[in-house]
XYZ file of C-alpha atoms in Angstrom:
223
model
C -0.308 0.136 0.038
C 2.659 2.258 1.048
C 4.666 1.701 -2.315
C 1.839 2.142 -4.496
C 1.804 6.006 -2.370
C 5.182 6.434 -2.924
C 4.916 5.636 -6.700
C 2.156 8.167 -6.734
C 3.556 10.467 -5.404
C 7.073 9.903 -7.787
C 4.571 9.973 -10.785
C 2.976 12.792 -9.604
C 6.189 14.857 -9.311
C 7.003 13.624 -12.829
C 4.068 15.151 -14.204
C 4.553 18.818 -12.379
C 7.701 19.154 -13.873
C 7.778 18.043 -17.625
C 4.640 20.866 -17.471
C 7.400 23.383 -15.947
C 9.556 23.125 -19.076
C 6.948 24.988 -21.471
C 8.043 28.084 -18.949
C 11.854 26.984 -18.513
C 12.545 26.064 -22.206
C 10.684 28.031 -24.754
C 9.806 31.183 -22.783
C 13.577 32.549 -23.401
C 12.951 32.039 -27.017
C 10.100 33.747 -27.248
C 11.351 36.776 -25.506
C 14.141 37.032 -27.548
C 13.214 35.907 -30.744
C 9.762 37.389 -30.555
C 9.611 40.210 -28.687
C 13.162 41.362 -29.069
C 14.575 41.469 -25.487
C 18.360 41.364 -24.879
C 20.014 38.185 -22.265
C 19.793 41.032 -19.295
C 16.293 41.603 -19.538
C 15.772 38.078 -20.448
C 17.820 36.848 -17.115
C 16.035 38.911 -15.202
C 12.480 37.487 -16.092
C 13.298 34.379 -15.758
C 15.268 35.301 -12.518
C 11.547 35.616 -10.642
C 11.106 32.060 -10.821
C 13.933 30.492 -8.643
C 13.600 33.673 -6.242
C 9.758 32.795 -5.425
C 10.609 29.052 -4.753
C 13.596 30.760 -2.186
C 10.761 32.457 -0.331
C 8.157 30.421 -0.584
C 10.027 26.859 0.118
C 10.296 27.624 3.873
C 6.646 28.860 4.532
C 5.872 25.568 2.361
C 8.077 23.803 4.756
C 6.286 24.455 8.156
C 2.748 23.878 6.565
C 3.674 20.587 5.692
C 4.561 20.074 9.126
C 1.095 21.173 10.229
C -1.098 20.125 7.571
C -1.927 16.515 5.485
C 0.159 15.884 2.238
C -2.591 15.487 -0.010
C -4.126 18.691 1.168
C -1.240 20.740 0.315
C 0.203 18.403 -2.599
C -3.506 18.571 -4.294
C -3.519 22.717 -3.530
C 0.232 23.437 -4.692
C -0.634 21.485 -7.879
C -4.082 23.342 -8.446
C -2.051 27.117 -7.631
C 0.592 25.647 -9.995
C -2.145 24.921 -12.568
C -3.508 28.279 -12.327
C -0.205 30.270 -13.099
C 0.325 28.111 -16.307
C -3.302 29.398 -16.575
C -2.875 33.158 -16.167
C 0.331 32.735 -17.563
C -1.152 31.456 -21.016
C -3.620 34.462 -21.148
C -1.203 36.571 -20.413
C 0.993 36.345 -23.721
C 2.746 38.994 -24.454
C 1.800 40.855 -21.490
C 4.656 41.270 -19.463
C 3.470 42.003 -15.777
C 0.450 39.737 -15.809
C 2.981 36.580 -17.368
C 5.674 38.151 -14.627
C 2.051 37.298 -11.768
C 2.054 34.016 -13.988
C 5.192 32.666 -13.174
C 5.249 33.630 -9.596
C 2.000 32.061 -8.933
C 3.803 28.744 -10.793
C 6.353 28.812 -8.498
C 4.095 28.944 -5.268
C 2.096 26.163 -6.408
C 5.485 23.706 -7.360
C 7.035 25.162 -4.081
C 4.091 24.062 -1.785
C 3.551 20.861 -3.852
C 7.195 19.763 -3.875
C 8.218 20.050 -0.306
C 4.879 18.258 0.549
C 5.048 15.769 -2.043
C 8.907 14.889 -0.829
C 8.472 15.167 3.215
C 5.401 12.630 2.278
C 7.509 10.368 -0.110
C 10.626 10.720 2.386
C 8.767 10.018 5.282
C 6.606 7.195 3.867
C 9.969 5.202 2.672
C 11.345 2.634 4.559
C 14.470 3.963 6.241
C 16.889 0.878 4.141
C 15.210 2.146 1.243
C 15.459 6.203 1.918
C 18.239 6.292 0.031
C 16.814 4.469 -3.593
C 13.894 6.965 -3.207
C 16.075 9.852 -3.023
C 17.248 8.719 -6.212
C 14.247 7.770 -7.459
C 12.702 11.743 -6.773
C 15.705 13.287 -8.431
C 15.263 10.785 -11.319
C 11.598 11.753 -11.968
C 12.712 15.545 -11.977
C 15.920 14.791 -14.638
C 13.308 12.736 -16.487
C 10.539 14.738 -16.724
C 12.865 17.934 -17.621
C 14.631 15.604 -20.422
C 11.394 13.884 -21.275
C 9.008 16.962 -21.489
C 11.976 19.045 -23.405
C 11.921 16.369 -26.422
C 7.815 16.311 -26.414
C 7.792 20.312 -26.062
C 10.158 20.769 -28.683
C 7.389 19.079 -31.063
C 4.066 20.078 -29.808
C 5.416 23.620 -30.170
C 7.108 23.157 -33.644
C 3.987 21.401 -34.860
C 2.495 25.133 -33.088
C 4.125 26.965 -34.802
C 3.945 25.343 -38.226
C 0.590 25.607 -38.285
C 0.049 29.150 -36.904
C 2.797 30.037 -39.593
C 2.300 28.169 -42.734
C 4.207 30.680 -44.708
C 7.476 30.350 -42.950
C 7.960 34.277 -41.666
C 11.172 34.402 -39.524
C 10.671 37.650 -38.475
C 8.019 40.767 -38.707
C 4.717 40.689 -36.981
C 3.282 37.045 -38.210
C 5.852 36.015 -36.940
C 5.611 37.141 -33.387
C 1.887 36.339 -33.174
C 2.318 32.656 -34.700
C 5.643 32.090 -32.015
C 3.342 33.687 -28.869
C -0.041 31.745 -30.027
C 2.261 28.077 -30.031
C 3.546 28.922 -26.769
C 0.395 29.660 -25.513
C -1.009 26.362 -27.085
C 2.105 24.884 -25.825
C 1.580 25.636 -22.148
C -1.960 24.872 -22.054
C -1.635 21.607 -23.604
C 1.357 20.490 -20.749
C -1.251 22.334 -18.251
C -3.269 19.180 -18.463
C -0.590 17.328 -16.978
C -0.538 19.421 -13.924
C -4.312 18.535 -13.512
C -3.613 14.940 -13.757
C -1.035 15.008 -11.119
C -3.963 16.881 -8.980
C -5.914 13.758 -9.829
C -3.173 11.647 -8.465
C -2.995 13.598 -5.510
C -6.007 13.939 -3.804
C -6.750 10.262 -4.430
C -3.653 9.508 -2.376
C -3.895 8.120 1.118
C -2.269 9.040 3.823
C 1.250 7.247 5.289
C 1.701 5.672 8.401
C 3.292 9.169 9.790
C 0.211 10.703 8.708
C -1.810 8.224 10.020
C -0.124 8.040 13.446
C -0.718 11.966 14.127
C -4.541 11.586 12.530
C -5.121 8.949 15.280
C -3.126 11.013 18.029
C -4.683 14.217 17.735
C -8.462 12.792 17.709
C -8.461 11.533 21.543
C -7.050 15.255 22.224
C -9.834 16.855 20.400
C -12.446 14.113 22.486
C -10.603 14.975 25.409
C -11.555 18.980 24.667
C -15.054 18.615 24.176
C -15.792 16.758 27.334
């Protein structure tokens, strides 16, 4: 039972990381090739995501010690999905795109911390090293596989929206933006699947014990 929960958690992480690739991989090219940003401005834009994660990470860790992992991971994925939706709707509005990235980073932070905490507390002590490696493997695999998929999906959408093969100008910019939006929408469905999996996942033994110890306390207070 616990093994299935660990597998479900790792698979959810895989899907969550895959959904990030359209942003981390395609967005820099869009900012420079379509919108004409220089490398410095693009770098400042992209640094929003890691800054948000570094700020929200400790908060997410504190919350994960108090809240059921199923609730926090599902909520985190829904927030990540909200960020992706904002970003898809915002293109090419830079300010709103930054808001979308910040929301997305917050959701990913809360999900990743709670999901990792759940996996490590559910894993038997003798397998913690293996499980930790599997978490890193999910992250690496998610990014590498999704990069290939994103390239293919974006290429198809870009060919549809730019059948004349323009390499610059307003038609190129509009086609590039529309292909980016379509790719983000497609990969957003991965977050929905991950959220469903997280919402259906049960508690690990540590959470079950904590819940059982909490119930007698509540009954004592009620008396």
